[in-house]
Short mmCIF file of C-alpha atoms in Angstrom, two decimals:
data_model
loop_
_atom_site.label_atom_id
_atom_site.label_comp_id
_atom_site.label_asym_id
_atom_site.label_seq_id
_atom_site.Cartn_x
_atom_site.Cartn_y
_atom_site.Cartn_z
CA MET E 30 -65.81 32.31 -1.25
CA LEU E 31 -64.46 28.80 -2.04
CA LYS E 32 -63.95 29.77 -5.70
CA ASN E 33 -61.95 32.76 -4.57
CA ILE E 34 -59.67 30.59 -2.41
CA PHE E 35 -59.14 27.96 -5.14
CA SER E 36 -58.22 30.60 -7.71
CA LYS E 37 -55.62 32.14 -5.41
CA LYS E 38 -51.99 31.70 -6.44
CA ILE E 39 -50.95 30.50 -3.02
CA PHE E 40 -53.50 27.65 -3.18
CA LYS E 41 -52.16 26.52 -6.58
CA VAL E 42 -48.59 26.64 -5.24
CA ALA E 43 -49.58 24.67 -2.13
CA VAL E 44 -51.26 21.95 -4.25
CA ILE E 45 -48.23 21.68 -6.58
CA LEU E 46 -45.84 21.51 -3.62
CA ALA E 47 -47.96 18.80 -1.98
CA VAL E 48 -48.10 16.70 -5.17
CA CYS E 49 -44.36 17.11 -5.79
CA GLY E 50 -43.63 16.31 -2.14
CA LEU E 51 -45.56 13.05 -2.49
CA LEU E 52 -43.78 12.26 -5.78
CA ILE E 53 -40.39 12.84 -4.16
CA PHE E 54 -41.35 10.75 -1.12
CA PHE E 55 -42.74 7.75 -3.03
CA ASN E 56 -40.39 8.18 -6.03
CA PRO E 57 -42.43 6.13 -8.55
CA LYS E 58 -39.54 5.64 -11.01
CA ASN E 59 -41.28 2.94 -13.04
CA ILE E 60 -44.26 5.15 -13.86
CA PHE E 61 -42.03 7.73 -15.52
CA LYS E 62 -39.64 5.25 -17.15
CA PRO E 63 -41.61 4.85 -20.44
CA LEU E 64 -42.12 8.61 -20.64
CA ARG E 65 -38.43 9.18 -20.03
CA SER E 66 -37.51 6.60 -22.69
CA PHE E 67 -39.80 8.27 -25.21
CA ALA E 68 -38.56 11.79 -24.44
CA TRP E 69 -34.97 10.57 -24.54
CA SER E 70 -35.42 8.94 -27.95
CA MET E 71 -36.71 12.28 -29.28
CA LEU E 72 -33.91 14.44 -27.90
CA SER E 73 -30.92 12.07 -27.78
CA PRO E 74 -29.69 12.64 -31.38
CA PHE E 75 -29.54 16.38 -30.70
CA GLN E 76 -28.00 15.81 -27.27
CA LYS E 77 -25.26 13.62 -28.73
CA ILE E 78 -24.24 16.16 -31.38
CA ALA E 79 -24.58 19.07 -28.96
CA TYR E 80 -22.45 17.32 -26.32
CA ILE E 81 -19.57 16.50 -28.68
CA LEU E 82 -19.61 19.95 -30.27
CA SER E 83 -19.63 21.81 -26.97
CA LEU E 84 -16.89 19.55 -25.60
CA LYS E 85 -14.71 20.42 -28.59
CA ILE E 86 -15.45 24.14 -28.30
CA GLY E 87 -14.87 23.98 -24.53
CA ASN E 88 -11.52 22.23 -25.03
CA TYR E 89 -10.50 24.81 -27.62
CA ARG E 90 -11.44 27.64 -25.25
CA GLU E 91 -9.43 25.99 -22.46
CA PHE E 92 -6.48 25.61 -24.81
CA ILE E 93 -6.55 29.32 -25.67
CA PHE E 94 -6.64 30.28 -21.98
CA SER E 95 -3.87 27.85 -21.04
CA ILE E 96 -1.29 28.92 -23.66
CA GLY E 97 0.58 30.96 -21.02
CA GLU E 98 1.00 27.91 -18.79
CA LEU E 99 2.20 25.59 -21.57
CA LYS E 100 5.94 26.14 -20.98
CA THR E 101 5.85 25.27 -17.26
CA GLU E 102 3.51 22.37 -17.91
CA ASN E 103 5.82 21.07 -20.65
CA GLU E 104 8.82 21.12 -18.32
CA GLN E 105 6.89 19.28 -15.62
CA LEU E 106 5.63 16.71 -18.12
CA SER E 107 9.08 15.96 -19.53
CA ILE E 108 10.38 15.25 -16.00
CA LYS E 109 7.33 13.07 -15.36
CA ASN E 110 7.89 11.34 -18.71
CA GLN E 111 11.46 10.42 -17.79
CA ASN E 112 10.29 8.91 -14.51
CA LEU E 113 7.52 7.03 -16.27
CA GLU E 114 9.87 5.63 -18.91
CA ALA E 115 12.09 4.20 -16.19
CA GLN E 116 9.05 2.82 -14.40
CA ASN E 117 7.72 1.41 -17.67
CA ALA E 118 10.91 -0.53 -18.33
CA LYS E 119 10.63 -2.11 -14.90
CA LEU E 120 6.93 -2.85 -15.37
CA SER E 121 7.28 -4.48 -18.79
CA ASP E 122 9.61 -7.05 -17.27
CA LEU E 123 7.13 -7.55 -14.42
CA GLN E 124 4.29 -7.90 -16.93
CA ARG E 125 6.11 -10.63 -18.83
CA ARG E 126 6.67 -12.58 -15.61
CA ASN E 127 3.08 -11.92 -14.53
CA GLU E 128 1.69 -13.26 -17.83
CA ILE E 129 3.63 -16.49 -17.37
CA LEU E 130 2.24 -16.86 -13.84
CA GLU E 131 -1.31 -16.01 -14.92
CA LYS E 132 -1.15 -18.67 -17.63
CA GLN E 133 0.06 -21.20 -15.10
CA LEU E 134 -2.67 -20.28 -12.59
CA ASP E 135 -5.41 -19.68 -15.21
CA LEU E 136 -6.30 -16.28 -13.74
CA TRP E 137 -8.66 -13.70 -15.26
CA THR E 138 -6.42 -11.13 -16.87
CA GLY E 139 -7.48 -7.52 -17.23
CA ASP E 140 -7.17 -7.61 -21.03
CA ASN E 141 -9.98 -10.12 -21.48
CA PHE E 142 -12.86 -7.78 -20.78
CA ASP E 143 -15.96 -7.87 -22.93
CA LEU E 144 -16.27 -4.14 -23.49
CA GLU E 145 -19.15 -2.07 -24.81
CA TYR E 146 -18.05 1.34 -26.05
CA ALA E 147 -20.52 4.18 -25.66
CA TYR E 148 -20.76 7.89 -26.31
CA ILE E 149 -21.69 10.26 -23.53
CA VAL E 150 -24.78 12.31 -24.31
CA SER E 151 -25.39 14.29 -21.16
CA GLN E 152 -24.11 15.01 -17.67
CA ASP E 153 -25.14 16.11 -14.22
CA PRO E 154 -26.53 19.62 -14.77
CA ASP E 155 -25.39 20.69 -11.29
CA GLY E 156 -21.71 20.40 -12.22
CA SER E 157 -20.91 18.13 -9.29
CA ASP E 158 -19.65 15.22 -11.42
CA SER E 159 -22.27 12.85 -10.02
CA TRP E 160 -23.40 11.03 -13.14
CA LEU E 161 -23.16 10.74 -16.91
CA GLU E 162 -25.59 9.40 -19.46
CA ILE E 163 -24.38 7.08 -22.21
CA SER E 164 -25.91 6.12 -25.52
CA LYS E 165 -26.13 2.36 -24.85
CA GLY E 166 -28.65 0.45 -22.75
CA SER E 167 -30.25 -2.93 -22.10
CA ASN E 168 -30.55 -3.55 -25.88
CA ASP E 169 -26.73 -3.64 -25.95
CA GLY E 170 -26.47 -6.03 -23.00
CA ILE E 171 -25.82 -3.41 -20.35
CA LYS E 172 -27.14 -4.12 -16.86
CA GLU E 173 -27.21 -2.17 -13.62
CA GLY E 174 -23.98 -2.25 -11.59
CA MET E 175 -21.52 -2.90 -14.43
CA PRO E 176 -18.14 -1.15 -14.08
CA VAL E 177 -17.36 1.66 -16.48
CA ILE E 178 -13.81 2.56 -17.51
CA SER E 179 -12.07 5.14 -19.63
CA GLY E 180 -8.83 5.05 -21.59
CA GLY E 181 -6.53 2.21 -20.66
CA GLY E 182 -8.54 0.99 -17.69
CA THR E 183 -9.19 3.81 -15.26
CA LEU E 184 -12.39 3.31 -13.32
CA VAL E 185 -15.00 5.96 -13.98
CA GLY E 186 -17.98 4.48 -12.14
CA LYS E 187 -20.75 1.92 -12.37
CA THR E 188 -23.93 1.80 -14.43
CA GLY E 189 -27.02 2.96 -12.58
CA GLU E 190 -30.50 3.17 -14.07
CA VAL E 191 -30.58 1.31 -17.41
CA GLN E 192 -33.08 2.09 -20.18
CA LYS E 193 -33.42 0.33 -23.54
CA ASN E 194 -31.04 2.64 -25.41
CA SER E 195 -29.41 4.67 -22.67
CA SER E 196 -27.88 4.21 -19.25
CA GLN E 197 -26.91 6.35 -16.34
CA VAL E 198 -23.33 6.01 -15.11
CA ILE E 199 -22.92 6.73 -11.38
CA LEU E 200 -19.44 8.25 -11.17
CA ILE E 201 -16.98 7.36 -8.42
CA THR E 202 -17.30 10.98 -7.26
CA ASN E 203 -21.00 10.43 -6.51
CA PRO E 204 -21.70 10.25 -2.75
CA GLN E 205 -23.78 7.10 -3.35
CA SER E 206 -20.80 5.29 -4.88
CA ARG E 207 -18.89 2.73 -2.74
CA ILE E 208 -16.11 0.60 -4.27
CA ASN E 209 -13.69 -1.76 -2.54
CA ALA E 210 -10.10 -0.77 -3.28
CA VAL E 211 -6.48 -1.45 -2.32
CA THR E 212 -3.20 0.39 -2.63
CA SER E 213 -1.08 -1.19 -5.39
CA LYS E 214 2.09 -0.86 -3.30
CA ASN E 215 1.11 -2.42 0.03
CA GLY E 216 -2.28 -3.96 -0.59
CA THR E 217 -3.84 -1.73 2.08
CA ARG E 218 -7.60 -2.19 1.97
CA GLY E 219 -10.25 0.50 2.09
CA ILE E 220 -13.38 1.82 0.42
CA ILE E 221 -13.47 4.43 -2.30
CA GLU E 222 -16.28 6.88 -1.62
CA GLY E 223 -17.48 9.90 -3.55
CA GLN E 224 -17.95 13.18 -1.77
CA TYR E 225 -20.48 15.61 -3.16
CA GLY E 226 -18.50 18.17 -5.13
CA LEU E 227 -15.32 17.44 -3.17
CA GLY E 228 -13.78 14.54 -5.11
CA ILE E 229 -12.99 11.02 -3.89
CA ILE E 230 -11.74 9.59 -0.58
CA PHE E 231 -10.10 6.25 0.26
CA ASN E 232 -11.94 5.58 3.50
CA MET E 233 -12.08 2.97 6.30
CA VAL E 234 -8.36 2.27 6.21
CA LEU E 235 -7.18 0.63 9.44
CA GLN E 236 -4.79 2.71 11.52
CA THR E 237 -2.31 -0.17 11.49
CA ASP E 238 -2.21 -0.24 7.66
CA LEU E 239 0.16 1.87 5.62
CA VAL E 240 -1.11 4.42 3.14
CA GLU E 241 1.13 7.20 1.86
CA VAL E 242 0.91 10.24 -0.39
CA GLY E 243 1.54 9.14 -3.98
CA ASP E 244 0.24 5.58 -3.51
CA LYS E 245 -1.75 4.24 -6.45
CA ILE E 246 -5.27 3.04 -5.62
CA ILE E 247 -6.74 0.17 -7.63
CA THR E 248 -9.96 -1.84 -7.36
CA SER E 249 -9.70 -4.86 -5.07
CA GLY E 250 -12.12 -7.05 -7.02
CA MET E 251 -14.02 -7.86 -3.84
CA GLY E 252 -17.81 -7.51 -3.84
CA GLY E 253 -19.90 -6.47 -6.85
CA ASN E 254 -18.95 -6.79 -10.50
CA VAL E 255 -15.83 -4.62 -10.42
CA PRO E 256 -12.75 -6.67 -11.38
CA ARG E 257 -9.41 -6.32 -9.62
CA GLY E 258 -6.72 -3.99 -10.89
CA LEU E 259 -8.66 -1.08 -12.38
CA PHE E 260 -6.82 2.14 -11.62
CA ILE E 261 -8.73 4.68 -9.53
CA GLY E 262 -6.24 7.42 -8.69
CA ASP E 263 -3.31 8.65 -6.61
CA VAL E 264 -3.33 9.43 -2.90
CA GLN E 265 -2.93 13.15 -2.37
CA ASP E 266 -3.37 13.55 1.37
CA VAL E 267 -3.76 11.22 4.39
CA LYS E 268 -5.47 12.01 7.70
CA LEU E 269 -7.48 10.38 10.48
CA THR E 270 -11.28 10.21 10.30
CA PRO E 271 -13.13 12.63 12.64
CA ASP E 272 -13.82 9.75 15.11
CA ARG E 273 -10.06 8.89 14.92
CA LEU E 274 -10.81 5.20 14.31
CA PHE E 275 -9.64 4.93 10.70
CA GLN E 276 -7.35 6.62 8.22
CA GLN E 277 -8.81 8.53 5.29
CA ALA E 278 -6.99 9.56 2.13
CA ALA E 279 -7.98 12.12 -0.50
CA VAL E 280 -7.60 10.55 -3.95
CA ILE E 281 -7.08 12.35 -7.24
CA SER E 282 -8.40 10.58 -10.33
CA PRO E 283 -6.55 11.21 -13.62
CA VAL E 284 -9.93 11.35 -15.36
CA LYS E 285 -11.59 14.69 -16.04
CA PHE E 286 -15.14 13.47 -15.74
CA SER E 287 -16.69 16.53 -17.32
CA LYS E 288 -14.42 16.16 -20.38
CA LEU E 289 -15.12 12.51 -21.19
CA GLU E 290 -16.42 11.78 -24.67
CA VAL E 291 -16.34 7.98 -24.93
CA ILE E 292 -16.28 5.34 -22.18
CA SER E 293 -16.33 1.51 -22.05
CA VAL E 294 -18.71 -0.61 -20.02
CA ILE E 295 -17.23 -3.92 -18.78
CA LYS E 296 -19.93 -6.47 -19.47
CA GLY E 297 -17.86 -9.38 -18.18
CA LYS E 298 -15.14 -11.80 -19.13
CA LYS E 299 -14.59 -12.69 -22.79
CA MET K 3 -52.39 30.00 -30.27
CA TRP K 4 -51.03 26.47 -30.74
CA LYS K 5 -48.10 27.92 -32.71
CA ARG K 6 -47.08 29.96 -29.69
CA LYS K 7 -47.40 26.87 -27.49
CA LEU K 8 -45.26 24.93 -29.93
CA ILE K 9 -42.59 27.65 -29.77
CA TYR K 10 -42.58 27.59 -25.94
CA PHE K 11 -42.36 23.78 -25.98
CA SER K 12 -39.42 23.98 -28.41
CA ILE K 13 -37.70 26.51 -26.14
CA ILE K 14 -38.07 24.08 -23.21
CA CYS K 15 -36.54 21.25 -25.32
CA VAL K 16 -33.62 23.49 -26.32
CA GLY K 17 -33.28 24.48 -22.67
CA ILE K 18 -33.03 20.81 -21.65
CA ILE K 19 -30.30 20.18 -24.25
CA LEU K 20 -28.44 23.30 -23.09
CA GLN K 21 -28.75 22.32 -19.44
CA THR K 22 -27.83 18.63 -19.68
CA SER K 23 -25.59 18.32 -22.75
CA ILE K 24 -24.07 21.63 -23.81
CA PHE K 25 -23.29 23.54 -20.61
CA PRO K 26 -21.91 20.60 -18.55
CA ALA K 27 -19.45 19.86 -21.39
CA PHE K 28 -18.58 23.49 -22.01
CA PHE K 29 -18.15 24.78 -18.46
CA SER K 30 -15.37 22.86 -16.74
CA SER K 31 -15.66 24.73 -13.46
CA ARG K 32 -17.82 23.93 -10.48
CA PHE K 33 -20.89 25.74 -11.74
CA ILE K 34 -23.26 25.39 -14.62
CA PRO K 35 -25.61 28.21 -15.65
CA GLN K 36 -29.22 27.38 -14.82
CA VAL K 37 -31.17 27.50 -18.07
CA MET K 38 -34.50 26.23 -16.79
CA LEU K 39 -34.46 28.50 -13.75
CA THR K 40 -33.88 31.63 -15.83
CA LEU K 41 -36.42 30.50 -18.43
CA ALA K 42 -39.04 29.99 -15.72
CA MET K 43 -38.34 33.47 -14.35
CA ALA K 44 -38.55 35.11 -17.77
CA LEU K 45 -41.82 33.31 -18.55
CA THR K 46 -43.31 34.36 -15.22
CA ILE K 47 -42.48 38.04 -15.69
CA ILE K 48 -43.84 38.14 -19.26
CA LEU K 49 -46.85 35.79 -19.03
CA GLY K 50 -47.75 36.28 -15.37
CA PHE K 51 -47.85 33.52 -12.78
CA SER K 52 -50.98 31.75 -14.04
CA GLY K 53 -49.96 31.96 -17.70
CA ALA K 54 -46.46 30.68 -17.02
CA LEU K 55 -47.38 27.99 -14.49
CA PRO K 56 -47.97 25.09 -16.98
CA TRP K 57 -44.66 25.89 -18.70
CA VAL K 58 -42.82 26.18 -15.39
CA ILE K 59 -44.16 22.80 -14.27
CA ALA K 60 -43.27 21.26 -17.66
CA SER K 61 -39.73 22.71 -17.49
CA GLY K 62 -39.16 21.31 -14.00
CA PHE K 63 -40.64 17.94 -14.84
CA PHE K 64 -38.57 17.53 -18.02
CA LEU K 65 -35.44 18.62 -16.18
CA ASP K 66 -36.09 15.97 -13.52
CA LEU K 67 -36.68 13.33 -16.21
CA PHE K 68 -33.47 14.16 -18.05
CA SER K 69 -31.31 14.58 -14.98
CA TYR K 70 -32.26 11.30 -13.25
CA ALA K 71 -33.60 13.27 -10.31
CA ARG K 72 -36.70 12.30 -8.38
CA ALA K 73 -39.71 13.66 -10.26
CA GLY K 74 -40.82 16.85 -8.55
CA GLU K 75 -37.51 18.17 -7.19
CA SER K 76 -36.95 20.79 -9.87
CA VAL K 77 -40.69 21.48 -10.15
CA ILE K 78 -40.74 22.61 -6.49
CA VAL K 79 -37.81 24.98 -6.97
CA LEU K 80 -39.10 26.44 -10.23
CA VAL K 81 -42.68 26.90 -8.97
CA LEU K 82 -41.48 28.55 -5.76
CA VAL K 83 -39.15 30.85 -7.70
CA ALA K 84 -41.96 31.66 -10.16
CA TYR K 85 -44.31 32.48 -7.27
CA LEU K 86 -41.77 34.74 -5.57
CA VAL K 87 -40.88 36.47 -8.84
CA SER K 88 -44.55 37.08 -9.59
CA PHE K 89 -45.18 38.28 -6.02
CA PHE K 90 -42.34 40.81 -6.05
CA SER K 91 -42.54 41.81 -9.72
CA ARG K 92 -46.12 43.06 -9.21
CA ARG K 93 -44.92 45.24 -6.35
CA PHE K 94 -41.63 46.51 -7.73
CA LEU K 95 -41.40 46.12 -11.50
CA VAL K 96 -44.59 47.98 -12.39
CA GLU K 97 -43.82 50.96 -10.17
CA SER K 98 -40.13 51.42 -10.94
CA LYS K 99 -39.78 51.52 -14.71
CA GLY K 100 -36.25 52.89 -14.75
CA TRP K 101 -34.95 50.41 -12.22
CA SER K 102 -36.64 47.37 -13.71
CA PHE K 103 -33.38 45.88 -15.05
CA VAL K 104 -31.67 46.23 -11.70
CA ILE K 105 -34.64 44.61 -9.97
CA MET K 106 -34.68 41.77 -12.47
CA PHE K 107 -30.94 41.26 -11.87
CA LEU K 108 -31.70 41.10 -8.14
CA PHE K 109 -34.35 38.45 -8.86
CA VAL K 110 -31.74 36.39 -10.72
CA LEU K 111 -29.27 36.82 -7.86
CA ILE K 112 -31.76 35.72 -5.19
CA ALA K 113 -33.15 32.86 -7.32
CA THR K 114 -29.65 31.50 -8.05
CA PHE K 115 -28.80 31.50 -4.36
CA PHE K 116 -32.19 30.04 -3.39
CA ARG K 117 -31.82 27.16 -5.88
CA ARG K 118 -28.37 26.28 -4.53
CA LEU K 119 -29.57 26.51 -0.94
CA PHE K 120 -32.54 24.24 -1.71
CA PHE K 121 -30.50 21.53 -3.45
CA TYR K 122 -27.69 21.51 -0.88
CA SER K 123 -30.27 21.38 1.92
CA ILE K 124 -31.85 18.31 0.29
CA LEU K 125 -28.40 16.73 -0.06
CA PHE K 126 -27.55 17.39 3.60
CA ILE K 127 -30.92 16.14 4.82
CA SER K 128 -30.70 12.97 2.71
CA GLY K 129 -27.11 12.40 3.91
CA HIS K 130 -25.58 12.67 0.43
CA ALA K 131 -23.35 15.57 1.39
CA GLU K 132 -21.39 16.36 4.52
CA ILE K 133 -21.57 19.68 6.29
CA LYS K 134 -18.05 20.54 5.12
CA ALA K 135 -19.46 20.74 1.59
CA ALA K 136 -21.64 23.66 2.74
CA GLY K 137 -19.02 26.07 1.40
CA LEU K 138 -19.92 24.88 -2.09
CA ILE K 139 -23.12 26.90 -1.85
CA PHE K 140 -20.98 29.98 -2.35
CA SER K 141 -18.41 28.49 -4.72
CA TYR K 142 -18.46 30.30 -8.08
CA LEU K 143 -21.75 31.89 -7.06
CA GLY K 144 -20.75 35.22 -8.63
CA SER K 145 -19.89 33.62 -11.98
CA GLU K 146 -23.12 31.64 -11.98
CA ILE K 147 -25.13 34.80 -11.26
CA ILE K 148 -23.45 36.59 -14.19
CA TYR K 149 -24.13 33.72 -16.63
CA ASN K 150 -27.67 33.30 -15.27
CA SER K 151 -28.30 37.01 -15.81
CA ILE K 152 -27.14 36.77 -19.43
CA LEU K 153 -29.42 33.77 -19.94
CA PHE K 154 -32.32 35.43 -18.15
CA PHE K 155 -32.21 38.61 -20.25
CA SER K 156 -31.84 36.55 -23.46
CA PHE K 157 -34.94 34.55 -22.56
CA PHE K 158 -36.74 37.66 -21.34
CA PHE K 159 -36.40 39.45 -24.67
CA ALA K 160 -37.07 36.28 -26.68
CA VAL K 161 -40.27 35.47 -24.77
CA LYS K 162 -41.36 39.11 -24.95
CA LYS K 163 -40.92 39.02 -28.72
CA ILE K 164 -42.74 35.69 -29.09
CA ASN K 165 -45.58 36.97 -26.93
CA LYS K 166 -46.03 39.94 -29.25
CA LEU K 167 -46.06 37.84 -32.45
CA PRO K 168 -49.45 38.18 -34.20
CA PHE K 169 -50.49 34.53 -34.34
CA ARG K 170 -53.90 34.06 -35.92
CA GLN K 171 -56.58 32.52 -33.69
CA THR K 172 -57.98 29.41 -35.39
CA THR K 173 -61.58 28.66 -34.55
CA ILE K 174 -63.59 25.57 -35.53
CA LYS K 175 -66.93 26.45 -37.13
#
């Protein structure tokens, strides 16, 4: 009788569900860490090649499909380029003056970062832009909570779980991500939060503070290891929070997280 | 026998690379075809629930390891899907030979929706997603079902072929 019950499928399923339930509840990360490290070291060379190849093929496919839109996009970009050139001329003068002031005040300038470049080897398999995995870890001086940037200094996220030769990067679109930020125009303070599958929001902005569509959001440098001045994105839409206590702005990052190939981890000041 | 096991293990490793490195980089949209889910289903239909169970557990566990998820999350989904597939395939697939492909497509459809429902429910319960993200359960669902079906039938025929390969039994005297 007992043998019959134990051999039943439903009993096996119940036991597996119970064990998995306990594993999820207690989440013994450290037990699986060595196993994960070992498995990762076996598969990572293949993952790295596969990731880069599929990114290139994916980009080529996107290019083929977007040929029809190239003309309109080109017109839009040339208008944007003109505006940016004018803005750039203004900013280069500001930069010169800023450098003089920074020297006088001995401030930490954004160009003095000790960067660690890393390849991306894998991504969130759910397609919700929650995390990336990079090919550098504690052996390269990476620690948990370090800011991660792409290109010329756009914030991508922060390092999460760090292994010897790999690290997880928690993207700013991850719902667990919280980063202090300000608007570059008015210095309006708020918190950048990820929303599962729905992008990023600039939250907890006081109703008395000004935040407008088109404002640039940068890191405030307050709390954590994230330095001031890293670009996050542009404000796309502003509204009140459901409890009507704060303002909330939808932010668009210029980074296509699923198309990143190389990123830089800010390890500190040079 | 061990050769067959080695082939299944290799398929799981390839599945992990497809799921975590190739498909996320290739598909820019809001869905990624579910390699391990379709592999688990194909294995269950060909090998039966008991025969496929170790491989289904291994697939889920490896997926959790490589996707920084809590160990057990994917195992639960895959084992439940495998159980349901085995439960219904015994009742429908054997009897309706001509309709078997349609039924298998229905399995893929239901399993794809079930997996999404399970993960979004966990996200809502744990407070990682707001209720307004509930619409994402249906976003690109049709495209994901189509890609999952292609994957499922590819695995189905591959596993069927592997299962028929005449591997020699090695016995120790």
